[in-house]
Each structure stands twice: as C-alpha cells, then as structure tokens.
Amino acid sequence: MAKKPPSDDPVQDAPDVGAPRHAAAGLPAVGHTMRAATAQMGARRTALTLLRVNQKNGFDCPGCAWPEGDRRHTFEFCENGAKAVAEEATLRRVTPDFFAAHPVADLAGRSGYWLGQQGRITQPMYLADGADHYRAVPWERAFALIADELGALASPDEAVFYTSGRTSNEAAFLFQLFAREFGTNNLPDCSNMCHESSGSALTETLGVGKGSVLLEDLYQADLIIVAGQNPGTNHPRMLSALEKAKRGGATIVSVNPLPEAGLERFRNPQTAAGLAGPGTRLADLHLPIRLGGDQALFRALGRLLIEADALDHDFIAEHTHGYQEFRDAALAADWDETLRATGLTRDEIERLAGHVRGAGSTVVCWAMGLTQHKHAVATIREVVNLLLLQGNVGRPGAGVCPVRGHSNVQGDRTMGIFERPPAAFLDALRDEFGFEPPREHGLDVVRAVRALRDGDAKVFFAMGGNFVAATPDTDVTEAAVRRARLTVHVSTKLNRSHVVTGARALILPTLGRTERDRQAGGEQFVTVEDSMGMVHASRGGLAPASPQLLSEPAIVSRLARAVLGDRSRVPWAEFEHDYDRIRDRIARVVPGFGDFNARVRRPGGFTLPHGPRDSRTFPTATGKANFTAAPVEYPRVPEGRLLLQTLRSHDQYNTTVYGLDDRYRGIKGGRRVVLVHPEDAEAAGLRDGDRADLVSEWTDGSQRRADGFRVVHYPTPRGCAAAYYPETNVLIPLDHTADTSNTPAAKSVVIRLEPSTA
Ligand SMILES: Nc1nc2c(c(=O)[nH]1)N[C@H]1C(S)=C(S)[C@@H](COP(=O)(O)OP(=O)(O)OC[C@H]3O[C@@H](n4cnc5c(=O)[nH]c(N)nc54)[C@H](O)[C@@H]3O)O[C@H]1N2
Ligand SMILES: Nc1nc2c(c(=O)[nH]1)N[C@H]1C(S)=C(S)[C@@H](COP(=O)(O)OP(=O)(O)OC[C@H]3O[C@@H](n4cnc5c(=O)[nH]c(N)nc54)[C@H](O)[C@@H]3O)O[C@H]1N2
Ligand SMILES: [Mo]
C-alpha cells in the first residue's frame, strides 16, 4: 500500500478523469496561468515579473531551452513558463523556524509537491551528524565544513559535483574550474539523464553534439517531424514556431504513442483568433508508434527513400561516409519486423515516406521519447541517416533539432560540465590558468550513484537539481546517498534531496533567474545558451527572496577559496565581484566565445558557430557526415507484460510539482495514475478507476513495486503504458540504461499490473 502522507499533504491517487483534450493553450491557459501566478506572487508582482520574461534587458525564462526569437513581443505568453517563474518568484518562505518546526524525518515523509510548495529557502542550513533538525549556519562556517570533508578524502575522485541545467554559463564555468583544480572530472549533470543520447549520436555522425537548426529553419522547412516530444506541455513556445511554420506551408508529422493535445491543435493566446476561436491544426499526420519503435520506423523510411531514389546523390558523394553499408542495411529492412516494432500499419509508414520524399527540406525535432531508451543512440543515428539521404543538413529549412530541456543545460555542457571532457578543452584550461587538470574520465549520474552505493564516493555536492528524485532506482539511490559523509545542495526551493542526506548535510540557498544580483563590482547579469546555440544575457529584476542569498558564482568562488586556499592559481575573488572577468576567461578557453563581453551586450546576443550547419564541415573521425548501419533494435516485452514510459504531467517541472492536474490528458487532482489501453487493463483483470500496483521486472529476476495507481483507460498503443515521473523512478533499475550514453531508459520499463490489495 502507498504510504499515507500526513493529513495536510493532499491525496494523489484519486483524481477526476475526463476525456483527453484536442487543443492546447487558448483562453483557459491564460486563466490557469494567472491563477497559478497570483497564488504564489500576488497580483502586482505577477504583472511585474511576467512582463520581464525573455525581454531585452529581462531574464531568461527558467522554463525551457526553446529559443526566444526576436524578443519583439512585449510578452510572449507561455503558461508553463509563467508557472516556472511563479514557482521561483513566490512570496512563500522556508525560514529557520520552519526547520525548527519540522524534523528531517517528518519532511522525509512528505510528498515532493508539499515540499516545493513551502517556498524559497532563506538561509544556509546545516544538518549535523545525528541531528534531527537542520539549523541555520553562517556562510563561512558552511564553506569551512565542506573544506574539512573534501580535505579528508583519500582522493579528489571521492567527491562528486553534480549540475542541474538552470545554472548560468558563468556559474557553470566556475564550477567545473573548481572541480578540476580540486582534482576531479566527476562532473555528472542532468544531461546524463536527458539528451546525452543525442550528444553521443550527433557527435559521432555529424561531429557536433548539438542541434543544427535555427528558428528560421523551422519557418522555412517543408516538413517537420516531431518525434518523442510533447511541446504543448514541455516547450509551449515551440507551438508558436510550429504555427508560423505551418502558415509558411510546412507539413507537420507527430510520431508519438500518445495523441498529445499540443500537437493536434494550437490556440495561440497572442492572437484574438487563437484566444477565442478553434486555433490552428498543427499535425497533418499522427503516427501512434509503439514505445521504442522509432529506429525501425526511420530505417524503413530510409529504405523507401532509397527505393524511390529520392536522394541527394551529390551531397552523399561529397559530404558523407558509410553510405554503401547503410544502403545495404536499409534495403534489407524487414517489413514484418518493422510493423511489429512500430505497431504502425504499412500504409501509415508509406504516407510519412510520401511526405519525406516530397519535401524539399526536412527538420526532425525530438526529446525524451527518443533519448531514454536502451537503443536511444542507435535511434538518433537513424534519424541522422534519414536526413543525410536527402542532404538535409547544413542548408536552410533542414536539419536535426534535439529540443533541450533545462533552460541552460546546453550552455552548461559548452562550459565544460562534462565528466568526459575533450583533451583540447583541458589543454585550454591548463594554458589559461596554469594548473594541470585531471585527464581521467569522471563519473556520470548512474556511475555516481554506484560509487556512492559502493562507498567509493563520499562527498556529494549539487549545483541545483533534485538528484535523489530525478535519478532511477529510488530505493537504491536513496540508500547510496545516505552512505555519503556529506551532501550539499545549492538550491532555491526545498526538495527531497534535502531530506535524504549523507551523515552531514548543507542547504545553500541561492538567487534565481528573476532576482537582482549585486556584487562588489556593481549589478551583474549572467548568460545562457538556448537549444539552438544562441547565447544571450539574463538579468533579474526582483529583490532577492532573502538578503542572505548568494549567487551561484559567489558560492563557487567562496567555496574554492575555502577549499583550495593558497594552492589555487585562480583569482576567485575577482570573479565573484565582476562577472565580466569570468567572461573574459570563457572567451579565451571556450571556442566560439571570442569577444564575449562585447557580443553578449548586443541585443539578442550571438549565435555559436556550428560547422555542419554553417559550412557543411563535419568534425568527425572521418571528416565527413557518417552514415551508420547498426542492427535495428526494439524492446521485446514478455507475454502479459506492458512497457511503461515515465513522463511529465502538465503541472510539473521535472521533480517540481506545481499542481495535481494534467489538463490536456483529462486528469484532475492526482498524480498516481497509469494510462493503459482498455484491452490491456482488461487482460490484467482491471477496469477504469480500479487501483493497481506497477511491478517492474528486471532481467536479473528482481522486482520493484510502485503501488496504488488509478487505472485510466487511454488511447495508447496496445502494450504501452504511461505514468508520471518521479513517482515511477522507483521502478527503473539503475543498470537499465542506454548503450553508449548510459542514460536511464526511462521510456521503456517492463512492468506488470496487479490489482492493489489494499
Ligand atoms: N512544463 C515543463 N516544461 C519542461 C519540463 C517539465 O517537466 N515541465 N522539463 C524540461 C526538461 S528537463 C526536458 S528534458 C523536456 C522534456 O520534454 P519531453 O521529452 O516532451 O517530456 P516527456 O514528458 O518526457 O515526454 C516524452 C514524450 O515522448 C513520447 N514518447 C515516449 N516514448 C516514446 C517513444 O518510444 N517514441 C516516440 N516517438 N515517442 C515517445 C511521450 O508520449 C511524450 O509525448 O522538457 C523541458 N520543459
Ligand atoms: N523516470 C524519469 N526520470 C527522469 C526523467 C524522465 O523523463 N523520467 N527525466 C530526466 C531529465 S530529462 C532531467 S533533465 C532530470 C532533471 O533532474 P534535475 O535537474 O536534478 O531536477 P529538477 O527537478 O529540475 O530540479 C529541481 C530543483 O532545482 C532547484 N533549482 C531551481 N532553480 C534553481 C536555480 O536557479 N539554481 C539552483 N542552484 N537550484 C535551482 C530547486 O531547488 C528545485 O527543487 O530528471 C531526469 N529523470
Ligand atoms: Mo531534461
């Protein structure tokens, strides 16, 4: 039975369920936004804050990494961006009195939703060895405690430095610099759980692990395939771009097991017609693919293009490598297997192939539906294969578009937050700062959990995020983290990682994007890089949630001084006082950032260079764009079992739960739901509204259970179920990861449904 939360923590397993919606945004979204925002911020602050999102001289929306366009609209409306802002700019506060009233054991029994709703953390807090409560601690004492624990390690590699993707370029650059001067490449980040598969596949095939399109390309594309992505909820501003593309004549195809409302129809709240009318139909074709069937689909599309000779032979000859092998593999693609893997009909696949053949230029967009599978890297390489056949890279209206998640997750990687940094980056650090960075690869997220579990890592430091809730195998991860000597979280809001701790724990409260950042050298701004490689400034306008907050760059700078002392070669204090000094160094270390300080002050910022996009230069091992011809894979699910994907509701930001509704999917007032095909429910002896336990089965014979989920009949392909993360992370074995990228395979978990006994 699900553990009963305390009575003031809402019940989450008895929602109202209605029919899924067929359109996103529109007037209801405006109402939901204003209610959510005013509940957290009040009316005046809501108006002041929302008007500054993504404006010139404003702050970068912490919601997602979708680019801002030309920032000319006074207010680009986005419901979920507004919720992300409200969550940070809330007037609620978590003070030392709060911690005095709530022992850690009590907080550990609360839902993530309840924890997040308590508000912004106002002071550094310390949980001493054996203590029941966090107590306020002065900053300098906090840094001294960390210095003691780090100093006591047998090797710098016993420390882990995690980053979540909201951290600015400046803070990220300092954080990796500190970790490397301290002596380790243990720099796992949320990207390891997110687009790592995209990075791995694109680096190997195109030479650059980032997307190759700009907004302009979307507007010029003939065909846009959106595979494994739910932009109506997770990248709502992308719907405006799709609408604009559609107006320009683009065909849009959605490849997704679920009929996501945002891809069906968009009611643009920027226009009167969108607010009141039926809106714009977006997807011309929806392919309800089986979970994990995408590699087979893209391979089949490749075969159909080759058979029709709809190829760009000049491009293939001049710019690619490995075509013959790929051609042989594609022509050998087996229709029976393709239909089994995809669950689609041959007619559906041929219709999509017809669009691809007829399109002068194609963009493929994707997100977690492609990256979080065992064969995710192979799947994304297959997307590249298809695009290469028609020369759809490095020309207008065409290319790869991995749509990134966290608002600066791409920038953090550019700044060197990476456990496997390229040698050239480390050489540049050495030349700039005069110390020898460690060369051995560090731990990614999954390996960091293993190291903590096995006692090989003893200090865990997180720059943002919610590590224990975001990572797979919750019970294993929580036990692993509890073995640490010290856990430290630089955070804005309370979350589960603050209450599942090592022997000692620190919470270091920091400024968010919306807040003014004043340092000795005057008011500072930071910079971010969006999903399309555009770098621009972000400047908060609100007074900080508490006078005791430090900015992330200030925290790293003081931490480094406390830990490294005289042995450091880096002018840490100078960096804290004036972020221009950090940017001067970034300009000299990171390619593409020359003259950073001047260029980022121009309106709109600047675009980072991208060889494949700009000049069809492919910095791969072969010097060409690489076709790959891996065998087609897809998940095999034993009889009577289902494949579960773990995904986001409309009312959450990763592990931050804003509310308990998933409006577009018709769910209201609860999160413990499992969406299943009616016949699959029936086969398990369950009806809509029944309560079921999800039991995951792993190859080693072990089982994991998440209990008390309300069964919801849903239009999903047979054999494919869906439920929300992070509640379902308890079901995902730590070792169930993607080949090469090691990303947890959160979209393909074999489960069975059992009627709940309680
Ligand atoms: N409001 C809000 N915005 C967010 C976030 C948030 O939590 N809330 N999170 C941010 C982050 S960090 C990220 S990474 C992005 C995530 O953005 P998304 O990737 O859109 O997020 P998910 O909810 O995981 O949705 C996965 C989508 O892929 C589909 N899918 C699942 N498996 C498959 C498959 O095998 N094949 C295909 N073709 N489709 C599949 C699912 O049905 C679903 O539509 O959003 C970012 N933006
Ligand atoms: N089962 C399953 N698991 C998944 C996924 C999935 O689809 N399914 N998705 C994965 C993906 S794509 C990702 S990106 C990860 C997300 O993993 P994380 O990035 O680790 O998690 P978040 O929930 O985004 O982190 C939220 C916390 O960040 C802190 N925070 C917010 N803003 C700031 C800030 O400006 N500065 C600082 N220092 N802290 C801040 C707050 O304290 C908040 O509680 O989860 C992954 N886990
Ligand atoms: Mo993500």
Coordinates of N, CA and C and ligand atoms in Angstrom, one line a residue, residues 190-191 193-195 368 372 404-406 409 648 653-654 725, ligand 3:
C190 N 22.5 16.8 -15.3 CA 21.1 16.3 -15.6 C 21.1 15.8 -17.1
S191 N 22.0 16.4 -17.9 CA 22.1 16.0 -19.3 C 22.4 14.5 -19.4
M193 N 20.9 12.3 -18.0 CA 19.6 11.6 -17.9 C 18.7 12.1 -19.0
C194 N 19.2 13.0 -19.9 CA 18.3 13.8 -20.7 C 18.7 13.6 -22.2
H195 N 19.5 14.6 -22.7 CA 19.9 14.5 -24.1 C 21.3 13.9 -24.4
M368 N 12.6 13.5 -25.1 CA 12.9 12.3 -24.3 C 12.3 11.0 -24.8
Q372 N 15.5 8.3 -24.1 CA 15.5 7.5 -22.9 C 15.1 6.1 -23.2
R404 N 16.1 20.8 -26.3 CA 16.7 20.6 -25.0 C 15.7 20.9 -23.9
G405 N 16.0 20.5 -22.7 CA 15.1 20.6 -21.6 C 15.3 21.8 -20.7
H406 N 16.2 21.7 -19.7 CA 16.5 22.8 -18.8 C 17.0 24.0 -19.6
V409 N 20.9 23.9 -20.0 CA 21.6 22.6 -20.0 C 22.6 22.5 -21.1
R648 N 6.1 13.4 -18.1 CA 5.7 14.6 -17.3 C 4.2 14.9 -17.5
Y653 N 7.5 20.6 -13.2 CA 8.7 20.8 -13.9 C 9.7 19.8 -13.4
N654 N 9.9 18.8 -14.1 CA 10.7 17.6 -13.6 C 10.2 17.2 -12.3
Y725 N 6.7 10.6 -13.9 CA 7.9 10.6 -13.1 C 7.8 11.8 -12.2
Ligands
MO3 MO 15.9 17.1 -19.2

